[in-house]
mmCIF file of C-alpha atoms in Angstrom:
data_model
loop_
_atom_site.group_PDB
_atom_site.id
_atom_site.type_symbol
_atom_site.label_atom_id
_atom_site.label_comp_id
_atom_site.label_asym_id
_atom_site.label_seq_id
_atom_site.Cartn_x
_atom_site.Cartn_y
_atom_site.Cartn_z
ATOM 1 C CA MET A 235 45.062 -78.347 -2.011
ATOM 2 C CA ALA A 236 48.838 -78.490 -1.535
ATOM 3 C CA GLN A 237 50.933 -78.079 -4.654
ATOM 4 C CA ASP A 238 53.359 -80.814 -5.688
ATOM 5 C CA VAL A 239 56.848 -79.330 -6.034
ATOM 6 C CA PRO A 240 59.417 -81.259 -8.106
ATOM 7 C CA ARG A 241 62.877 -81.859 -6.706
ATOM 8 C CA HIS A 242 66.413 -81.494 -8.008
ATOM 9 C CA GLU A 243 69.012 -84.115 -7.182
ATOM 10 C CA LEU A 244 72.123 -82.384 -5.880
ATOM 11 C CA SER A 245 75.709 -83.463 -6.456
ATOM 12 C CA ASP A 246 75.825 -85.119 -3.020
ATOM 13 C CA GLY A 247 72.777 -87.282 -3.772
ATOM 14 C CA THR A 248 70.268 -85.354 -1.664
ATOM 15 C CA GLU A 249 67.094 -84.004 -3.287
ATOM 16 C CA MET A 250 66.178 -80.339 -2.960
ATOM 17 C CA PRO A 251 62.724 -78.877 -3.748
ATOM 18 C CA ALA A 252 62.710 -76.822 -6.952
ATOM 19 C CA LEU A 253 61.134 -73.800 -5.249
ATOM 20 C CA GLY A 254 61.418 -72.582 -1.678
ATOM 21 C CA PHE A 255 59.928 -70.259 0.901
ATOM 22 C CA GLY A 256 61.944 -67.302 2.182
ATOM 23 C CA THR A 257 61.477 -66.639 5.895
ATOM 24 C CA TYR A 258 63.430 -63.378 6.269
ATOM 25 C CA GLN A 259 61.571 -61.066 8.708
ATOM 26 C CA LEU A 260 59.175 -63.849 9.748
ATOM 27 C CA THR A 261 59.795 -64.022 13.489
ATOM 28 C CA GLY A 262 57.953 -64.955 16.661
ATOM 29 C CA GLU A 263 54.471 -66.431 16.807
ATOM 30 C CA GLU A 264 53.257 -64.506 13.766
ATOM 31 C CA GLY A 265 56.236 -65.762 11.787
ATOM 32 C CA THR A 266 55.614 -69.327 12.893
ATOM 33 C CA ARG A 267 51.999 -69.140 11.727
ATOM 34 C CA SER A 268 53.065 -67.807 8.317
ATOM 35 C CA ILE A 269 55.594 -70.609 7.915
ATOM 36 C CA VAL A 270 53.039 -73.258 8.949
ATOM 37 C CA SER A 271 50.678 -71.789 6.338
ATOM 38 C CA ALA A 272 53.391 -72.040 3.694
ATOM 39 C CA ILE A 273 53.963 -75.708 4.527
ATOM 40 C CA GLU A 274 50.240 -76.430 4.426
ATOM 41 C CA VAL A 275 49.853 -75.024 0.895
ATOM 42 C CA GLY A 276 52.790 -77.105 -0.355
ATOM 43 C CA HIS A 277 56.110 -75.413 0.397
ATOM 44 C CA ARG A 278 58.756 -77.912 1.463
ATOM 45 C CA LEU A 279 61.933 -75.796 1.349
ATOM 46 C CA LEU A 280 62.244 -73.323 4.238
ATOM 47 C CA ASP A 281 65.114 -70.827 3.961
ATOM 48 C CA SER A 282 66.434 -69.295 7.175
ATOM 49 C CA ALA A 283 69.716 -67.927 8.573
ATOM 50 C CA VAL A 284 71.331 -67.258 11.917
ATOM 51 C CA ASN A 285 71.109 -63.543 11.213
ATOM 52 C CA TYR A 286 67.381 -63.714 10.448
ATOM 53 C CA GLN A 287 66.926 -64.482 14.157
ATOM 54 C CA ASN A 288 64.059 -66.839 13.368
ATOM 55 C CA GLU A 289 65.494 -70.354 13.519
ATOM 56 C CA ASP A 290 63.255 -70.896 16.551
ATOM 57 C CA ALA A 291 60.144 -69.889 14.580
ATOM 58 C CA VAL A 292 61.121 -72.170 11.696
ATOM 59 C CA GLY A 293 61.704 -75.105 14.020
ATOM 60 C CA GLU A 294 58.397 -74.551 15.769
ATOM 61 C CA ALA A 295 56.601 -74.405 12.407
ATOM 62 C CA VAL A 296 58.180 -77.735 11.440
ATOM 63 C CA ARG A 297 56.912 -79.283 14.676
ATOM 64 C CA ARG A 298 53.384 -77.870 14.251
ATOM 65 C CA SER A 299 53.139 -78.874 10.626
ATOM 66 C CA PRO A 300 51.276 -82.054 9.656
ATOM 67 C CA VAL A 301 54.020 -82.785 7.115
ATOM 68 C CA PRO A 302 56.632 -85.357 8.231
ATOM 69 C CA ARG A 303 60.025 -83.834 9.049
ATOM 70 C CA GLU A 304 61.788 -85.929 6.401
ATOM 71 C CA GLU A 305 59.681 -84.333 3.653
ATOM 72 C CA LEU A 306 60.880 -80.829 4.553
ATOM 73 C CA TRP A 307 64.150 -79.166 3.542
ATOM 74 C CA VAL A 308 65.295 -76.717 6.225
ATOM 75 C CA THR A 309 68.152 -74.352 5.442
ATOM 76 C CA SER A 310 70.179 -72.023 7.663
ATOM 77 C CA LYS A 311 73.284 -69.917 7.119
ATOM 78 C CA LEU A 312 76.526 -69.186 8.925
ATOM 79 C CA PRO A 313 77.157 -65.505 9.772
ATOM 80 C CA GLY A 314 80.457 -63.797 9.003
ATOM 81 C CA ARG A 315 81.358 -63.388 12.668
ATOM 82 C CA ASP A 316 81.624 -67.183 13.003
ATOM 83 C CA HIS A 317 83.885 -68.079 10.067
ATOM 84 C CA ALA A 318 86.782 -69.327 12.216
ATOM 85 C CA TYR A 319 86.743 -73.149 12.244
ATOM 86 C CA ALA A 320 85.776 -73.795 15.879
ATOM 87 C CA ARG A 321 83.258 -70.972 15.946
ATOM 88 C CA ALA A 322 81.654 -72.218 12.732
ATOM 89 C CA LEU A 323 81.097 -75.673 14.230
ATOM 90 C CA GLU A 324 79.649 -74.065 17.357
ATOM 91 C CA ALA A 325 77.340 -71.969 15.165
ATOM 92 C CA VAL A 326 75.947 -75.058 13.437
ATOM 93 C CA GLU A 327 75.304 -76.640 16.838
ATOM 94 C CA GLY A 328 73.697 -73.356 17.922
ATOM 95 C CA SER A 329 71.367 -73.451 14.926
ATOM 96 C CA LEU A 330 70.234 -76.931 15.935
ATOM 97 C CA ARG A 331 69.597 -75.776 19.500
ATOM 98 C CA ALA A 332 67.726 -72.679 18.343
ATOM 99 C CA SER A 333 65.522 -74.605 15.943
ATOM 100 C CA GLY A 334 65.092 -77.630 18.180
ATOM 101 C CA LEU A 335 65.720 -79.870 15.174
ATOM 102 C CA GLU A 336 67.917 -82.963 15.150
ATOM 103 C CA TYR A 337 69.507 -82.018 11.829
ATOM 104 C CA LEU A 338 69.367 -79.359 9.125
ATOM 105 C CA ASP A 339 69.001 -80.265 5.483
ATOM 106 C CA LEU A 340 71.248 -77.534 4.112
ATOM 107 C CA TYR A 341 73.736 -75.190 5.762
ATOM 108 C CA LEU A 342 75.337 -72.342 3.826
ATOM 109 C CA ILE A 343 78.146 -69.855 4.426
ATOM 110 C CA HIS A 344 76.077 -66.675 4.220
ATOM 111 C CA TRP A 345 78.750 -64.403 2.617
ATOM 112 C CA PRO A 346 82.450 -64.988 1.869
ATOM 113 C CA ASN A 347 83.656 -61.863 3.727
ATOM 114 C CA PRO A 348 86.927 -61.829 1.764
ATOM 115 C CA VAL A 349 88.534 -59.096 3.877
ATOM 116 C CA GLU A 350 88.721 -61.433 6.895
ATOM 117 C CA ASP A 351 89.649 -64.289 4.542
ATOM 118 C CA LEU A 352 88.349 -67.041 6.824
ATOM 119 C CA TYR A 353 85.819 -68.586 4.493
ATOM 120 C CA VAL A 354 88.016 -71.623 3.757
ATOM 121 C CA GLN A 355 88.068 -72.358 7.501
ATOM 122 C CA ALA A 356 84.307 -71.969 7.560
ATOM 123 C CA TRP A 357 83.980 -74.388 4.663
ATOM 124 C CA ARG A 358 86.165 -76.990 6.394
ATOM 125 C CA ALA A 359 83.900 -76.686 9.437
ATOM 126 C CA LEU A 360 80.788 -77.289 7.335
ATOM 127 C CA VAL A 361 82.421 -80.387 5.844
ATOM 128 C CA GLU A 362 83.003 -81.615 9.414
ATOM 129 C CA ALA A 363 79.400 -80.780 10.386
ATOM 130 C CA ARG A 364 78.133 -82.883 7.497
ATOM 131 C CA GLU A 365 80.409 -85.777 8.443
ATOM 132 C CA ARG A 366 79.029 -85.599 11.991
ATOM 133 C CA GLY A 367 75.457 -85.766 10.708
ATOM 134 C CA LEU A 368 74.493 -82.302 11.931
ATOM 135 C CA VAL A 369 73.554 -81.293 8.392
ATOM 136 C CA ARG A 370 72.675 -83.344 5.331
ATOM 137 C CA SER A 371 74.031 -81.025 2.649
ATOM 138 C CA ILE A 372 76.394 -78.055 2.647
ATOM 139 C CA GLY A 373 76.782 -75.080 0.370
ATOM 140 C CA VAL A 374 77.558 -71.416 0.113
ATOM 141 C CA SER A 375 75.786 -68.151 -0.523
ATOM 142 C CA ASN A 376 77.017 -65.156 -2.512
ATOM 143 C CA PHE A 377 80.242 -66.907 -3.558
ATOM 144 C CA LEU A 378 81.850 -65.588 -6.737
ATOM 145 C CA PRO A 379 83.691 -67.932 -9.130
ATOM 146 C CA GLU A 380 87.053 -67.161 -7.503
ATOM 147 C CA HIS A 381 85.679 -68.014 -4.045
ATOM 148 C CA LEU A 382 84.316 -71.309 -5.355
ATOM 149 C CA ASP A 383 87.592 -72.210 -7.033
ATOM 150 C CA ARG A 384 89.488 -71.560 -3.823
ATOM 151 C CA ILE A 385 87.382 -73.666 -1.459
ATOM 152 C CA VAL A 386 87.207 -76.531 -3.932
ATOM 153 C CA GLY A 387 90.923 -76.310 -4.607
ATOM 154 C CA ASP A 388 91.843 -76.147 -0.922
ATOM 155 C CA THR A 389 89.478 -78.842 0.379
ATOM 156 C CA GLY A 390 88.511 -81.030 -2.569
ATOM 157 C CA VAL A 391 84.864 -80.632 -1.534
ATOM 158 C CA THR A 392 82.412 -78.863 -3.851
ATOM 159 C CA PRO A 393 79.331 -77.073 -2.476
ATOM 160 C CA SER A 394 76.003 -78.590 -3.457
ATOM 161 C CA VAL A 395 74.301 -75.162 -3.638
ATOM 162 C CA ASN A 396 75.273 -71.529 -4.212
ATOM 163 C CA GLN A 397 72.534 -69.105 -3.175
ATOM 164 C CA VAL A 398 72.989 -65.765 -4.932
ATOM 165 C CA GLU A 399 71.046 -62.637 -5.782
ATOM 166 C CA LEU A 400 69.301 -63.575 -9.012
ATOM 167 C CA HIS A 401 66.364 -61.961 -10.796
ATOM 168 C CA PRO A 402 65.596 -60.521 -14.257
ATOM 169 C CA TYR A 403 67.402 -57.262 -13.459
ATOM 170 C CA PHE A 404 70.488 -59.294 -12.449
ATOM 171 C CA PRO A 405 70.392 -62.611 -14.337
ATOM 172 C CA GLN A 406 73.927 -63.698 -13.381
ATOM 173 C CA GLN A 407 74.808 -65.561 -16.594
ATOM 174 C CA GLU A 408 78.507 -65.952 -15.752
ATOM 175 C CA GLN A 409 77.869 -67.028 -12.178
ATOM 176 C CA ARG A 410 75.223 -69.547 -13.241
ATOM 177 C CA ALA A 411 77.605 -70.950 -15.843
ATOM 178 C CA LYS A 412 80.353 -71.365 -13.217
ATOM 179 C CA ASP A 413 77.966 -73.070 -10.808
ATOM 180 C CA ALA A 414 76.833 -75.430 -13.564
ATOM 181 C CA GLU A 415 80.432 -76.204 -14.552
ATOM 182 C CA LEU A 416 81.128 -77.326 -10.975
ATOM 183 C CA GLY A 417 77.857 -79.227 -10.598
ATOM 184 C CA ILE A 418 76.487 -76.693 -8.102
ATOM 185 C CA ARG A 419 72.757 -75.910 -8.015
ATOM 186 C CA THR A 420 72.111 -72.155 -8.129
ATOM 187 C CA GLU A 421 69.514 -70.854 -5.694
ATOM 188 C CA SER A 422 67.950 -67.398 -6.143
ATOM 189 C CA TRP A 423 67.500 -64.938 -3.309
ATOM 190 C CA SER A 424 65.378 -61.851 -3.969
ATOM 191 C CA PRO A 425 63.932 -63.691 -7.004
ATOM 192 C CA LEU A 426 61.304 -61.002 -7.646
ATOM 193 C CA SER A 427 63.767 -58.131 -7.096
ATOM 194 C CA ARG A 428 62.012 -54.828 -6.441
ATOM 195 C CA ALA A 429 58.671 -56.472 -7.089
ATOM 196 C CA LYS A 430 56.582 -53.340 -7.652
ATOM 197 C CA THR A 431 58.957 -52.223 -10.393
ATOM 198 C CA LEU A 432 59.910 -55.579 -11.878
ATOM 199 C CA LEU A 433 56.401 -57.038 -12.010
ATOM 200 C CA GLY A 434 55.193 -53.920 -13.793
ATOM 201 C CA GLU A 435 57.671 -54.344 -16.648
ATOM 202 C CA PRO A 436 55.654 -54.444 -19.913
ATOM 203 C CA VAL A 437 57.478 -57.516 -21.205
ATOM 204 C CA ILE A 438 56.586 -59.480 -18.062
ATOM 205 C CA GLU A 439 53.003 -58.205 -18.007
ATOM 206 C CA ASN A 440 52.547 -59.181 -21.661
ATOM 207 C CA ILE A 441 53.892 -62.695 -21.118
ATOM 208 C CA ALA A 442 51.689 -63.073 -18.040
ATOM 209 C CA ARG A 443 48.571 -62.113 -19.999
ATOM 210 C CA LYS A 444 49.482 -64.558 -22.745
ATOM 211 C CA HIS A 445 49.726 -67.449 -20.263
ATOM 212 C CA GLY A 446 46.876 -66.373 -18.002
ATOM 213 C CA ARG A 447 49.282 -66.074 -15.067
ATOM 214 C CA THR A 448 50.415 -63.394 -12.651
ATOM 215 C CA PRO A 449 53.652 -61.530 -13.382
ATOM 216 C CA ALA A 450 55.184 -63.116 -10.264
ATOM 217 C CA GLN A 451 54.376 -66.596 -11.526
ATOM 218 C CA VAL A 452 56.025 -65.788 -14.857
ATOM 219 C CA VAL A 453 59.218 -64.610 -13.144
ATOM 220 C CA LEU A 454 59.343 -67.665 -10.864
ATOM 221 C CA ARG A 455 58.841 -69.897 -13.903
ATOM 222 C CA TRP A 456 61.745 -68.065 -15.578
ATOM 223 C CA HIS A 457 63.958 -69.013 -12.611
ATOM 224 C CA HIS A 458 62.850 -72.625 -12.848
ATOM 225 C CA GLN A 459 63.627 -72.824 -16.559
ATOM 226 C CA LEU A 460 67.082 -71.375 -15.905
ATOM 227 C CA GLY A 461 67.620 -74.310 -13.558
ATOM 228 C CA ALA A 462 67.690 -72.072 -10.481
ATOM 229 C CA VAL A 463 65.722 -72.549 -7.255
ATOM 230 C CA PRO A 464 63.854 -69.344 -6.309
ATOM 231 C CA ILE A 465 62.946 -68.664 -2.675
ATOM 232 C CA PRO A 466 60.244 -65.960 -2.732
ATOM 233 C CA LYS A 467 58.768 -64.482 0.438
ATOM 234 C CA ALA A 468 55.010 -64.284 1.035
ATOM 235 C CA SER A 469 53.252 -63.960 4.383
ATOM 236 C CA GLY A 470 49.690 -64.844 3.309
ATOM 237 C CA PRO A 471 48.359 -68.180 2.027
ATOM 238 C CA GLN A 472 47.047 -66.839 -1.298
ATOM 239 C CA ARG A 473 50.428 -65.519 -2.395
ATOM 240 C CA GLN A 474 52.159 -68.562 -0.943
ATOM 241 C CA ARG A 475 49.926 -70.786 -3.066
ATOM 242 C CA GLU A 476 50.304 -68.630 -6.203
ATOM 243 C CA ASN A 477 54.091 -68.761 -5.908
ATOM 244 C CA LEU A 478 53.973 -72.544 -6.042
ATOM 245 C CA THR A 479 51.702 -72.738 -9.083
ATOM 246 C CA VAL A 480 54.467 -72.468 -11.665
ATOM 247 C CA PHE A 481 55.075 -76.079 -12.663
ATOM 248 C CA ASP A 482 52.080 -76.568 -14.973
ATOM 249 C CA PHE A 483 53.046 -74.156 -17.756
ATOM 250 C CA SER A 484 56.173 -73.302 -19.733
ATOM 251 C CA LEU A 485 57.770 -70.226 -21.223
ATOM 252 C CA SER A 486 59.163 -70.353 -24.729
ATOM 253 C CA ASP A 487 62.885 -69.864 -25.270
ATOM 254 C CA GLU A 488 62.043 -66.475 -26.758
ATOM 255 C CA GLU A 489 60.097 -65.462 -23.653
ATOM 256 C CA VAL A 490 62.920 -66.585 -21.376
ATOM 257 C CA GLY A 491 65.291 -64.484 -23.493
ATOM 258 C CA GLU A 492 63.035 -61.428 -23.343
ATOM 259 C CA ILE A 493 62.935 -61.600 -19.549
ATOM 260 C CA THR A 494 66.692 -62.152 -19.291
ATOM 261 C CA ALA A 495 67.216 -59.089 -21.498
ATOM 262 C CA LEU A 496 65.895 -56.937 -18.636
ATOM 263 C CA GLY A 497 69.300 -57.407 -16.976
ATOM 264 C CA ARG A 498 71.293 -54.291 -16.105
ATOM 265 C CA PRO A 499 74.963 -53.731 -15.209
ATOM 266 C CA ASP A 500 73.783 -52.119 -11.950
ATOM 267 C CA GLY A 501 71.054 -54.692 -11.399
ATOM 268 C CA ARG A 502 71.891 -55.588 -7.801
ATOM 269 C CA ASN A 503 69.186 -54.402 -5.419
ATOM 270 C CA ARG A 504 71.494 -52.851 -2.829
ATOM 271 C CA GLY A 505 74.879 -53.010 -4.501
ATOM 272 C CA GLN A 506 75.999 -55.920 -2.318
ATOM 273 C CA ASP A 507 79.011 -57.098 -4.306
ATOM 274 C CA PRO A 508 80.463 -60.244 -2.669
ATOM 275 C CA ALA A 509 83.954 -59.140 -3.718
ATOM 276 C CA VAL A 510 83.791 -56.354 -1.108
ATOM 277 C CA TYR A 511 80.570 -56.712 0.913
ATOM 278 C CA GLN A 512 80.974 -57.589 4.579
ATOM 279 C CA GLU A 513 78.306 -59.379 6.637
ATOM 280 C CA PHE A 514 78.669 -60.238 10.309
#
């Protein structure tokens, strides 16, 4: 039985599912089958990117799925090599061609790439893409507070979403506070971090036993109670279903605090600091 996922209303009036499905490394026919499985068990948010090289698999899964297109929320992301205004518009059009979809629900700038300093151009292009109806909602990924302030200040348009690395080892309190101040919904990539290590943390295992849940479900519930939208990956239907079953229990404030306390100064998985990291 498919799980019912609540939705968050974004600042632009669109409604985004409160939990998504990460498609990184899901490519080709096998990837398409995994994505169809995810939709069938209840996932409605599909997270992709140009650089995942799987927009075609995502689009094919949408077409094969019994779920109406308008009930799905398909995301893709602009690579750093296409930040210049004209190239960014061409990239959005390329994503539509690759996926075979008439529109995308959310399009993000994948990384700010501050050395090239073209992300304001990229943002202007996404505003144009939304005005042309190519995408329903626009946002950013891995944008620090200073990057957000600049694009909002230069264009007057605020992103609806900021997708950032977020998990108990890197809880991002300051970034989440900035997003909230601007009315931006925070989305969590790598929500389970280094899963084998994180899910074996005694505090998480203890909370999971108390609630009769898996450690992964506890961590995904933690994201939800922070107001963030996690996008875990899972190739098989059992895990896909388990990841969705997080809306029928609650963590106490104390439990949320205990999980957040696992944060570390060096909590990033691969040290990808958006202030210096370059992605093309």
